[in-house]
Short mmCIF file of C-alpha atoms in Angstrom, two decimals:
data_model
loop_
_atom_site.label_atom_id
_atom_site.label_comp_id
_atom_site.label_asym_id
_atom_site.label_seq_id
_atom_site.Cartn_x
_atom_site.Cartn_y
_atom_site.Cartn_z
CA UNK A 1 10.40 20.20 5.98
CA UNK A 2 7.53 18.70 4.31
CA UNK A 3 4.62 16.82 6.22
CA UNK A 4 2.13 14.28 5.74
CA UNK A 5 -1.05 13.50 7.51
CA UNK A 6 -2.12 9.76 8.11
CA UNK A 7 -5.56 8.64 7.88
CA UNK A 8 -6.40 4.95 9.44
CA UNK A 9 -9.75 3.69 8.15
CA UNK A 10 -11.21 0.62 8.95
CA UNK A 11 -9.96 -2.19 11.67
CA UNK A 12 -6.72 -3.14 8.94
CA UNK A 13 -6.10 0.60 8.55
CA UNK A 14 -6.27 0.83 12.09
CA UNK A 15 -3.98 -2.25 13.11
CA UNK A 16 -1.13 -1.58 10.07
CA UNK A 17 -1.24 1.89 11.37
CA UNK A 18 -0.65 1.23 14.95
CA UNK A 19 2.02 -0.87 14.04
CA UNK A 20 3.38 2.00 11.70
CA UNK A 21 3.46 4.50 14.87
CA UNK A 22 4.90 1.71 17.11
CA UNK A 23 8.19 1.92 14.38
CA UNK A 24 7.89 5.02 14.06
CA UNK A 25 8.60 6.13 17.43
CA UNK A 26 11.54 3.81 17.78
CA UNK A 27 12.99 5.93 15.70
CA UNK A 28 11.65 9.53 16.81
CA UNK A 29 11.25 10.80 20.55
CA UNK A 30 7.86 12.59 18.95
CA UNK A 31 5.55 12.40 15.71
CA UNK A 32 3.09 14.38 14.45
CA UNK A 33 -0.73 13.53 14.94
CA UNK A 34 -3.03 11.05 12.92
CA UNK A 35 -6.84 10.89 12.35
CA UNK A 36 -7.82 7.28 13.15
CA UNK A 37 -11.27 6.40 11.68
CA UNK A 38 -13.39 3.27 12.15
CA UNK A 39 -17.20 2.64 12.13
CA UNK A 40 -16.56 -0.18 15.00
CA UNK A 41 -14.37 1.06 18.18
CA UNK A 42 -13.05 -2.22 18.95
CA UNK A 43 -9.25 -1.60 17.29
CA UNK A 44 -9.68 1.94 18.31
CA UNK A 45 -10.68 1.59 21.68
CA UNK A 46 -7.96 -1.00 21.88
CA UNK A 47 -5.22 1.68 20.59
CA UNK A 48 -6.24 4.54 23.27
CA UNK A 49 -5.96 1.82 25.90
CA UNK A 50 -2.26 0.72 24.81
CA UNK A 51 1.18 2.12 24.76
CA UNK A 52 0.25 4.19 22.04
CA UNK A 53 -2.35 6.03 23.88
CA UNK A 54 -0.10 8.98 24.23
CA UNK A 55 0.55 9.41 20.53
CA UNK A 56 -2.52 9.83 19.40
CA UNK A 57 -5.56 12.88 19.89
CA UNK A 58 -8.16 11.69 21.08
CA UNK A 59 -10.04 14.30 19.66
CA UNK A 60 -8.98 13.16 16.12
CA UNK A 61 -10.85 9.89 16.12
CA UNK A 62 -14.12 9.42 14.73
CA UNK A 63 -15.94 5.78 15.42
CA UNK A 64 -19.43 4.12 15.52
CA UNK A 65 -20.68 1.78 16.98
CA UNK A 66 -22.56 -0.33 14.41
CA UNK A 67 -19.60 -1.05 11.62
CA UNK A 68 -20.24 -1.71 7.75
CA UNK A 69 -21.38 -5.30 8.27
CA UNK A 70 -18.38 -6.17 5.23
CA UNK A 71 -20.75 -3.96 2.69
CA UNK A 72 -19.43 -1.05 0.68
CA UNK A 73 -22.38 0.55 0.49
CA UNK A 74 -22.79 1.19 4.28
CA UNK A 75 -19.61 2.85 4.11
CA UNK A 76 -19.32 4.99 1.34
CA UNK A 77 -23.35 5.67 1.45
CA UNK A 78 -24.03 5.51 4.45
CA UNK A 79 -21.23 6.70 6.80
CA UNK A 80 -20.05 8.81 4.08
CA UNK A 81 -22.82 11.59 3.94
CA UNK A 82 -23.74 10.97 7.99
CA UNK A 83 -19.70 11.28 8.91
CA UNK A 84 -18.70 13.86 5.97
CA UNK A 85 -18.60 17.10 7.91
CA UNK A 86 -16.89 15.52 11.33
CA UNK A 87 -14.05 13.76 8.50
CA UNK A 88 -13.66 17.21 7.08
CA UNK A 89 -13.33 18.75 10.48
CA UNK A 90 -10.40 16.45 11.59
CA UNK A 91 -8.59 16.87 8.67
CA UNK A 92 -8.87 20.25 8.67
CA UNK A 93 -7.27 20.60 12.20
CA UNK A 94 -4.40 18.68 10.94
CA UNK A 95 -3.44 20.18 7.86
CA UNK A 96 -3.65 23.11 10.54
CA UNK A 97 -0.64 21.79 11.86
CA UNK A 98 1.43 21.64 9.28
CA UNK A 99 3.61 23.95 7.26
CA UNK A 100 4.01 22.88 3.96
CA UNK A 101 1.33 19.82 3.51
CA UNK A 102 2.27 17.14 0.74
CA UNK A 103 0.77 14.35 0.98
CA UNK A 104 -2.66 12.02 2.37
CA UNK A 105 -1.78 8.87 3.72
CA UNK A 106 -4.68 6.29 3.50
CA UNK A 107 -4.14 3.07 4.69
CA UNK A 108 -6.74 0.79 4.36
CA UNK A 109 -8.65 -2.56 3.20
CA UNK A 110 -10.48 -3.48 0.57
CA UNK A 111 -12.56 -6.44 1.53
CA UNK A 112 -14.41 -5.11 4.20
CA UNK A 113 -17.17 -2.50 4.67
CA UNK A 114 -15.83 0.42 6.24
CA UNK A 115 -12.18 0.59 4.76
CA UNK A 116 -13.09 -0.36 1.47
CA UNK A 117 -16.01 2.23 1.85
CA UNK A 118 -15.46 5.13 3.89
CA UNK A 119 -11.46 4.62 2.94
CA UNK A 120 -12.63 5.47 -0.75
CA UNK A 121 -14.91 8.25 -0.28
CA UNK A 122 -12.80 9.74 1.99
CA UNK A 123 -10.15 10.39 -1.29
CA UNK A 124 -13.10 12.22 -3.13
CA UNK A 125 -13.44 14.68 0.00
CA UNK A 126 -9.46 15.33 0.16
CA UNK A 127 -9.17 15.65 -3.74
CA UNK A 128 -12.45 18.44 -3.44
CA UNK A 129 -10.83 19.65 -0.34
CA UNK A 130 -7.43 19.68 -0.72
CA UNK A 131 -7.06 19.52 -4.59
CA UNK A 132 -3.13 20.31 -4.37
CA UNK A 133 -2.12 17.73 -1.89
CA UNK A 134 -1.00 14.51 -3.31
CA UNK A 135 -3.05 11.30 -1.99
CA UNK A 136 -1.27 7.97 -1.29
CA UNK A 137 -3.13 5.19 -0.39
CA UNK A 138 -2.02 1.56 0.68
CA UNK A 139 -4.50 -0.98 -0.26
CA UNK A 140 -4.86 -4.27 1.10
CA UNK A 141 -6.40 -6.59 -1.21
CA UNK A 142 -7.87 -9.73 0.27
CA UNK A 143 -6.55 -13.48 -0.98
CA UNK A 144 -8.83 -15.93 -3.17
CA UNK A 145 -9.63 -17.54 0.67
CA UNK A 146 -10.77 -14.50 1.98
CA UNK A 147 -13.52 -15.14 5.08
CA UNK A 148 -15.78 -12.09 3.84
CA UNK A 149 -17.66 -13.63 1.26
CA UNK A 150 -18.48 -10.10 -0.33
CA UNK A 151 -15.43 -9.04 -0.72
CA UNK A 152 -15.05 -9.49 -4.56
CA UNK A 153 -18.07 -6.57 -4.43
CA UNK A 154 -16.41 -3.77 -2.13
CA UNK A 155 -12.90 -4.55 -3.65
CA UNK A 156 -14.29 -3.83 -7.27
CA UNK A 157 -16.58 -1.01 -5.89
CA UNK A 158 -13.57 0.29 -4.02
CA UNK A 159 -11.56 -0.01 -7.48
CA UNK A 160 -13.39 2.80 -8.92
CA UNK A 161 -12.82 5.30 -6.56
CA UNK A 162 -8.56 4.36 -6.33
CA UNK A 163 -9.33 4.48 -10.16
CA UNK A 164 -10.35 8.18 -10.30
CA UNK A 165 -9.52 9.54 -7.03
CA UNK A 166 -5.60 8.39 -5.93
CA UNK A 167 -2.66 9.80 -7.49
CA UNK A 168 -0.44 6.63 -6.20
CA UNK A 169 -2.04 3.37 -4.82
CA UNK A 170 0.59 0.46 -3.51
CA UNK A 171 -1.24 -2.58 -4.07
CA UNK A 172 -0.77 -5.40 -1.16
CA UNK A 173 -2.12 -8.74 -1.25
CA UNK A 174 -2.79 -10.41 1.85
CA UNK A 175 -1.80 -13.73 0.08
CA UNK A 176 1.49 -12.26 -0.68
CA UNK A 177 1.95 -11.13 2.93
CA UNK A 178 1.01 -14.57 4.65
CA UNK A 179 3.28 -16.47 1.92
CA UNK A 180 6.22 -14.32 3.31
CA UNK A 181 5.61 -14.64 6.77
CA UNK A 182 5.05 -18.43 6.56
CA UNK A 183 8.02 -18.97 4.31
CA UNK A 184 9.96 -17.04 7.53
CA UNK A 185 8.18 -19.64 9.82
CA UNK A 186 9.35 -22.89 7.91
CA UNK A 187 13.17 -21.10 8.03
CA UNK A 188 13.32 -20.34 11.82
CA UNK A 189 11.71 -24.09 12.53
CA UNK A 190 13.94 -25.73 9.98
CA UNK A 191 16.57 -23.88 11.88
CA UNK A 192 18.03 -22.64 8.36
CA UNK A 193 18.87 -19.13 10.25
CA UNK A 194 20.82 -20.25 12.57
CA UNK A 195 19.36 -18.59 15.98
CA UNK A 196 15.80 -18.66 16.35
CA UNK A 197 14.05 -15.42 17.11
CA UNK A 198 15.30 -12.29 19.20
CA UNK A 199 13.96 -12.64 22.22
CA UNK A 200 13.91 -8.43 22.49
CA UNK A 201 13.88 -6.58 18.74
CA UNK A 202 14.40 -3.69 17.91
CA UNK A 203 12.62 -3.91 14.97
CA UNK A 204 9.13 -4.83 15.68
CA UNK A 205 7.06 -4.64 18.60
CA UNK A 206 9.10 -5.37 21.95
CA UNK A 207 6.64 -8.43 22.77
CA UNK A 208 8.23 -9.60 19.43
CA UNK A 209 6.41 -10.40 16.35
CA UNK A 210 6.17 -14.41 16.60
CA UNK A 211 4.65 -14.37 20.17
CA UNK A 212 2.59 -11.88 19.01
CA UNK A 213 0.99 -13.87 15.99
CA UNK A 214 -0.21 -16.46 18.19
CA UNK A 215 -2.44 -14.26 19.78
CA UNK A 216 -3.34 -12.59 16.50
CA UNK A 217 -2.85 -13.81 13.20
CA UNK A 218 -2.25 -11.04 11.34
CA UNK A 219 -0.01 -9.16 13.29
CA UNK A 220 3.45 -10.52 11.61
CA UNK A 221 1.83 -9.46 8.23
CA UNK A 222 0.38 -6.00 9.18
CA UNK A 223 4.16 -5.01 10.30
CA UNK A 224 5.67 -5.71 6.76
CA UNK A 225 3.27 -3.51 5.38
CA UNK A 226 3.96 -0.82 8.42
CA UNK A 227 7.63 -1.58 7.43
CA UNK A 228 6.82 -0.57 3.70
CA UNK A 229 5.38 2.51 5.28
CA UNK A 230 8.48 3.49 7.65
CA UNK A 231 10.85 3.06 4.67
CA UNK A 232 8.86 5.15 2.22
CA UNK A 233 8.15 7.76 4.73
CA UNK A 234 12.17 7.76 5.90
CA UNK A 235 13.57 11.21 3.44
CA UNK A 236 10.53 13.09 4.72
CA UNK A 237 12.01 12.18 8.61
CA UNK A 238 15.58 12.26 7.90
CA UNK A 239 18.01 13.80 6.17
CA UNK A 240 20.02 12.13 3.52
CA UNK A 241 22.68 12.85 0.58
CA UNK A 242 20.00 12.08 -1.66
CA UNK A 243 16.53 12.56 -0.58
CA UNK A 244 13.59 11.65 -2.28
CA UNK A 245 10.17 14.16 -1.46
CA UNK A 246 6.43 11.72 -2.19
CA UNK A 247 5.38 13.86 -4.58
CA UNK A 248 8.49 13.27 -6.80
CA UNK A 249 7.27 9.35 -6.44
CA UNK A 250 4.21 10.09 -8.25
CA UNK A 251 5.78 12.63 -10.80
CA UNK A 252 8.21 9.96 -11.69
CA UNK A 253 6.71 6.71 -11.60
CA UNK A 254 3.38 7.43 -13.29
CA UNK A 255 3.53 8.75 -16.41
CA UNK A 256 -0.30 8.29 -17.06
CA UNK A 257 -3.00 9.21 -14.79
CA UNK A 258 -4.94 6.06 -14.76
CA UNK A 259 -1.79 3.53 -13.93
CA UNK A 260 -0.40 4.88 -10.30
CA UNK A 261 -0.77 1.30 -9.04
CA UNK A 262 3.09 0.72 -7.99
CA UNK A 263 4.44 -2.54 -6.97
CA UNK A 264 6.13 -2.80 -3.84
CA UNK A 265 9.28 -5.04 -2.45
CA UNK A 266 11.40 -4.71 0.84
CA UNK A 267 14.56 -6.08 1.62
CA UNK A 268 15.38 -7.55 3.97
CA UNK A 269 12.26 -9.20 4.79
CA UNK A 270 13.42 -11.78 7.58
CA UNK A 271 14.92 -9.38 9.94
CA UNK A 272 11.53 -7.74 10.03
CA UNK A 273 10.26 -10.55 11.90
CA UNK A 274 12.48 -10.93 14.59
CA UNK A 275 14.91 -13.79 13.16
CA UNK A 276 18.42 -13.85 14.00
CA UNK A 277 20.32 -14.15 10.55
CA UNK A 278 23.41 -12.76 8.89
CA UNK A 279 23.13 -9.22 7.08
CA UNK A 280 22.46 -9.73 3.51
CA UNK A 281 25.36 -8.36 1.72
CA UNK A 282 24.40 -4.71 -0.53
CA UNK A 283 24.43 -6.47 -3.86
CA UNK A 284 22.09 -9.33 -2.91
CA UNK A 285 20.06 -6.61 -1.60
CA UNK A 286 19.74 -4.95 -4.81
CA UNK A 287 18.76 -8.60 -6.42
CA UNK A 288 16.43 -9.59 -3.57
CA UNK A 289 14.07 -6.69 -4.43
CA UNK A 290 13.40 -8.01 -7.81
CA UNK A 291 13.03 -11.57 -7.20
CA UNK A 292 9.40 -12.89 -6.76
CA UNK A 293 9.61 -13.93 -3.00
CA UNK A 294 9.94 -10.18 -1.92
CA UNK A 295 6.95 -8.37 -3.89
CA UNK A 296 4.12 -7.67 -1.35
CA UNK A 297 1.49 -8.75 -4.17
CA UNK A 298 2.04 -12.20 -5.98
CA UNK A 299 3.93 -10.84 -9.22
CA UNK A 300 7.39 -11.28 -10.74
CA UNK A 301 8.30 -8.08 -12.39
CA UNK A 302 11.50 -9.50 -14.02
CA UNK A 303 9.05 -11.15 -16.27
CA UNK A 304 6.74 -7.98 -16.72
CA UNK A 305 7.10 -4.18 -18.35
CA UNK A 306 8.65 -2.11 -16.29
CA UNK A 307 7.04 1.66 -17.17
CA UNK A 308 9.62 3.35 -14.10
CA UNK A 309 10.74 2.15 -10.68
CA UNK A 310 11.74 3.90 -7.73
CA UNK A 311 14.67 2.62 -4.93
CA UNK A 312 14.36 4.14 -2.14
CA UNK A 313 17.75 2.64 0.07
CA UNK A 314 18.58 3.72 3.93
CA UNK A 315 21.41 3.12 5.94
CA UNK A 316 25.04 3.33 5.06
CA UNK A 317 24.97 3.14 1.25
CA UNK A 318 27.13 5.57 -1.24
CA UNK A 319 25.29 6.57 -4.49
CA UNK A 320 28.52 4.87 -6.58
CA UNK A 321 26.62 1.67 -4.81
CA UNK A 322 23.03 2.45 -6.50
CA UNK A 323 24.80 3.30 -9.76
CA UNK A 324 26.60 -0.03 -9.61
CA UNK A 325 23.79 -2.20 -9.08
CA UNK A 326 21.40 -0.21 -11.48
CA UNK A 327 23.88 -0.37 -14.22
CA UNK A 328 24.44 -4.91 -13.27
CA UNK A 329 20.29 -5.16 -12.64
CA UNK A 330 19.17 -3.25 -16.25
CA UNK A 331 19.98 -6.18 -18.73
CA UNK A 332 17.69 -8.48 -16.89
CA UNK A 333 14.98 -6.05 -16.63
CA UNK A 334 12.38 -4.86 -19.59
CA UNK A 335 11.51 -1.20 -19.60
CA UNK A 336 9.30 0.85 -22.12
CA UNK A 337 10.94 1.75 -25.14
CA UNK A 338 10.27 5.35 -23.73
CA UNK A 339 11.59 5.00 -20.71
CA UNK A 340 15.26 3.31 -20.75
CA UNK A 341 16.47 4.88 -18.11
CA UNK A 342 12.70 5.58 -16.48
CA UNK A 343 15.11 5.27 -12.38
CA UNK A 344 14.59 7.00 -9.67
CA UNK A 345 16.98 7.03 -6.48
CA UNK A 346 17.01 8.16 -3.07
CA UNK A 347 19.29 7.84 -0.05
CA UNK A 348 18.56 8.20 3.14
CA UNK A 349 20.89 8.12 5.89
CA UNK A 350 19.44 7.00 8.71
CA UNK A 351 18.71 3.07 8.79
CA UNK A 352 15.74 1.44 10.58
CA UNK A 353 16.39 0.71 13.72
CA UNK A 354 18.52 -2.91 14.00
CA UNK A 355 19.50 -2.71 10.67
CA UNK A 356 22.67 -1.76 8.60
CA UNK A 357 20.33 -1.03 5.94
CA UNK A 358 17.35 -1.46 3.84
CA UNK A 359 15.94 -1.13 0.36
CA UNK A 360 12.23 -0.37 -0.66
CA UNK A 361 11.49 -0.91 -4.04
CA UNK A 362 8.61 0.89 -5.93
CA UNK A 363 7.55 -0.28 -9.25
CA UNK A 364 4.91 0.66 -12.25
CA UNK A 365 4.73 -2.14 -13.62
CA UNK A 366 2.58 -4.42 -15.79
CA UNK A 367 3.13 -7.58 -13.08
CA UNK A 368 0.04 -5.83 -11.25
CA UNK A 369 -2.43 -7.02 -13.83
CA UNK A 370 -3.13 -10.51 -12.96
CA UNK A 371 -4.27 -9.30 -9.41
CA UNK A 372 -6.93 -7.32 -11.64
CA UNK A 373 -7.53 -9.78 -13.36
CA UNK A 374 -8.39 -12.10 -10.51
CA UNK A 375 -10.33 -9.75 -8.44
CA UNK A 376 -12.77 -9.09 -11.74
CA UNK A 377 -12.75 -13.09 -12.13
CA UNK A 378 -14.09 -13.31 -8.66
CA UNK A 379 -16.46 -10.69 -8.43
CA UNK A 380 -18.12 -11.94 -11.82
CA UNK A 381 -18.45 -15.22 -10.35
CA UNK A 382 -20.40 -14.15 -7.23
CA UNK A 383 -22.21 -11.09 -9.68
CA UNK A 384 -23.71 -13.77 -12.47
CA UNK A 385 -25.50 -15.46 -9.56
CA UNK A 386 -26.53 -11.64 -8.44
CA UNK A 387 -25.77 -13.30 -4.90
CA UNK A 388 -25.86 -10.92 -1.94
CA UNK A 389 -26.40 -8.57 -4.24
CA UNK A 390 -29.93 -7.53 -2.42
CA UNK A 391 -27.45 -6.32 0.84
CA UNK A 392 -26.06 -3.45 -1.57
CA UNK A 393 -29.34 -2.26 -3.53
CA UNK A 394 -31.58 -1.77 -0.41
CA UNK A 395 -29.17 1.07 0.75
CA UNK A 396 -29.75 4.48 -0.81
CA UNK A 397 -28.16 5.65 -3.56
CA UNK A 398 -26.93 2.01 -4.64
CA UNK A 399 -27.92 0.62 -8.38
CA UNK A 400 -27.22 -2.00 -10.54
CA UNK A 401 -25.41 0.39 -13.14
CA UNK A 402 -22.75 1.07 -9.52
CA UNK A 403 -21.22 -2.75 -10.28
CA UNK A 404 -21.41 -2.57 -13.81
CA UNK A 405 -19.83 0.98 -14.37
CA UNK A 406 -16.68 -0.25 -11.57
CA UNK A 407 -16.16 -3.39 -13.55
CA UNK A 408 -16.19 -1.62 -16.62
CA UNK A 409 -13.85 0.70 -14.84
CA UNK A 410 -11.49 -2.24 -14.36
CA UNK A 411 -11.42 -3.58 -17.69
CA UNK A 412 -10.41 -0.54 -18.96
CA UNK A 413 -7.25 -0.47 -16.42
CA UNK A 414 -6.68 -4.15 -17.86
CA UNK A 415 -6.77 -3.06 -20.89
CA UNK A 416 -4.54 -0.02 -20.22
CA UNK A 417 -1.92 -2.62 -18.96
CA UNK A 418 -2.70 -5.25 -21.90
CA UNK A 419 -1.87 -2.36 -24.82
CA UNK A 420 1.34 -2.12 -22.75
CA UNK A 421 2.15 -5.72 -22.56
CA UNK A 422 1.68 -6.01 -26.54
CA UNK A 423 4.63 -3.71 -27.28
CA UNK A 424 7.20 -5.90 -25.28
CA UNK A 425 8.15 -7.53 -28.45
CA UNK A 426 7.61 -4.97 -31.18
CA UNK A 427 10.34 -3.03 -32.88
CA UNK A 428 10.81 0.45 -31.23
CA UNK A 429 9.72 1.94 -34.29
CA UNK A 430 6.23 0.16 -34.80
CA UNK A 431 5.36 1.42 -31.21
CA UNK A 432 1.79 2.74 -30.70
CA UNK A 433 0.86 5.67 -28.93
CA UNK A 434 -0.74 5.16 -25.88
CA UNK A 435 -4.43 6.87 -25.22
CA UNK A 436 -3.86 9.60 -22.67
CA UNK A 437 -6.34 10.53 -20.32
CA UNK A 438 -7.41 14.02 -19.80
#
């Protein structure tokens, strides 16, 4: 059996992967270790004192007391070089523990200091260190309203390193994830699902995910994303007539190096939050995952290139059922002239807990480039006025020529995605070949 090691960086890191374990152990009576990172101990300190406490080493963490004060350089500089050897150690002592290593988890932010920061640096030590072992990370990117002013910087500083250091990245805008959650709000209050929530689910957290949010806010949101996580994670936990190993994810779905950003959608979404609604039937299952209001970043693929895409299904599902709805979804659906039939399936079994079953959707796709787009938009409006920009240069090792090499980095993944876009409507035999990167 293959194994992964998770690595939590940063207090979003932290909080999507407590919620992760919290699933996770609904569905397991053990789980392996994870090395929970954090230059602030408040979320960490708050973990070891909760019903998780058990599950996790306490020898695996690694904290400060100071934080990244929402600056990139702090934590890939600065926490970087003075935590580099203690990181190594801890990951070291888990790979120990496994028997045939895959995969890195990261999960982190990329607004802040210390996710966007240390969570970055963190994939140049596992790629030097680990060179075989593939390196997943879920990034959160923050919305246009985001409270950390500086968080156009880190995000297009932390862009770089997913750039050259991540074999997959699943892109998740916090937008996205507080559009869901508050269309789910309107429903239950409109009283459009019938009953209103469970007062005891299975599904999330047993002091349910509603009550929760009114203590804090992004609670309901962080558990999609640990959701996403559960689901991916599900044929390296169970067995299944047609199980799909994470490295076959990134052999499949990115067929050049530089564009492993992969668009994410889960179905069902509502059950996740504790709502009491009929079971969407298996077809509308199949369509839900395309449509707009289930993509965890603000996209609409339908409308995009599709380069591959990955469904990953659970629960009681035959394979004649993902042929079915493959062959009814492909007419509506634009791939690469390359790639007709660019699908990739798994089954698994075993279906989160409370549900019949579920469907994650994994997608390279050209849809991501308008959150590119906006993220370099924002950080060249805060860059031209070179404001807060004396916060990054004052810490060692930080220059100028470290913004204008990552947004230079970033055009050229536009760019990647705009030569893509342009062959949509070309005849297959006027295609151009794409430039390859060695």
């Amino acid at each position: 059996m293959t194994q992964s090691v998770v690595v939590q960086v940063g207090q979003c890191g932290n909080q999507i992967g407590c919620c992760f374990w919290d699933l996770a152990l609904r569905e397991h009576a053990a789980v392996n270790k994870a090395v929970l990172i954090d230059m602030e101990e408040g979320v960490v300190n708050e973990i070891l004192q909760g019903p998780l406490r058990d599950v996790f080493d306490s020898k695996q963490l690694i904290t400060d007391i100071s934080g990244s004060g929402n600056n990139w350089a702090v934590g890939h500089k600065v926490f970087g070089s003075l935590y580099q050897e203690k990181i190594l150690e801890k990951l070291r002592k888990s790979a120990e523990h496994c028997d045939c290593l895959q995969c890195f988890f990261i999960i982190h932010s990329m607004g802040g200091g210390t996710g966007s920061g240390l969570g970055t640096f963190l994939l140049k030590v596992l790629e030097d260190e680990f060179p075989e072992v593939y390196r997943f990370v879920t990034s959160i990117y923050p919305s246009g309203e985001d409270d950390v002013i500086t968080s156009p910087y880190n995000s297009i500083l932390a862009m770089k390193e997913l750039n050259e250091h991540a074999d997959c990245v699943l892109p998740i805008d916090n937008q996205s994830l507080f559009d869901i959650i508050s269309k789910i709000d309107l429903m239950v209050n409109s009283g459009k699902l019938g009953a209103a929530i469970k007062p005891k689910s299975l599904v999330t957290s047993s002091t349910g995910v509603f009550k929760k949010r009114q203590e804090k806010p992004f609670d309901a949101m962080n558990n999609i994303v640990a959701n996403l996580l559960l689901n991916l994670t599900s044929s390296a936990r169970f067995e299944g007539s047609l199980n799909m190993d994470l490295n076959e994810i990134s052999m499949n779905l990115v067929p050049f190096p530089q564009l492993h950003y992969l668009v994410s959608s889960l179905t069902p979404l509502y059950t996740l939050a504790d709502v009491n609604i009929p079971p969407r039937r298996l077809d509308q299952m199949f369509s839900d995952a395309f449509s707009r209001d289930h993509q965890l970043i603000r996209a609409d693929p339908r409308h995009s290139l599709y380069l591959a895409c990955a469904l990953m299904v659970r629960g009681n599902v035959q394979i004649s059922d993902l042929r079915r709805n493959i062959e009814r979804l492909k007419p509506s659906l634009q791939f690469v002239s390359w790639n007709q039939e660019g699908w990739k399936t798994s089954l698994c079994s075993v279906p989160p807990v409370g549900h019949s079953h579920s469907l994650l959707a994994l997608a390279n796709n050209t849809c991501v480039k308008p959150t590119f787009i906006e993220l370099r938009e924002r950080f060249l409006r805060l860059y031209k006025k070179k404001a807060h920009l004396h916060h990054y240069l004052q810490i060692e090792g930080m220059e100028e020529s470290c913004f204008t090499e990552a947004v230079s980095s970033l055009s050229a993944l536009i760019q990647e995605y705009n030569q893509l876009d342009a062959t949509k409507s070309m005849p297959v035999e006027d295609l151009p070949r794409l430039n390859v990167a060695m």
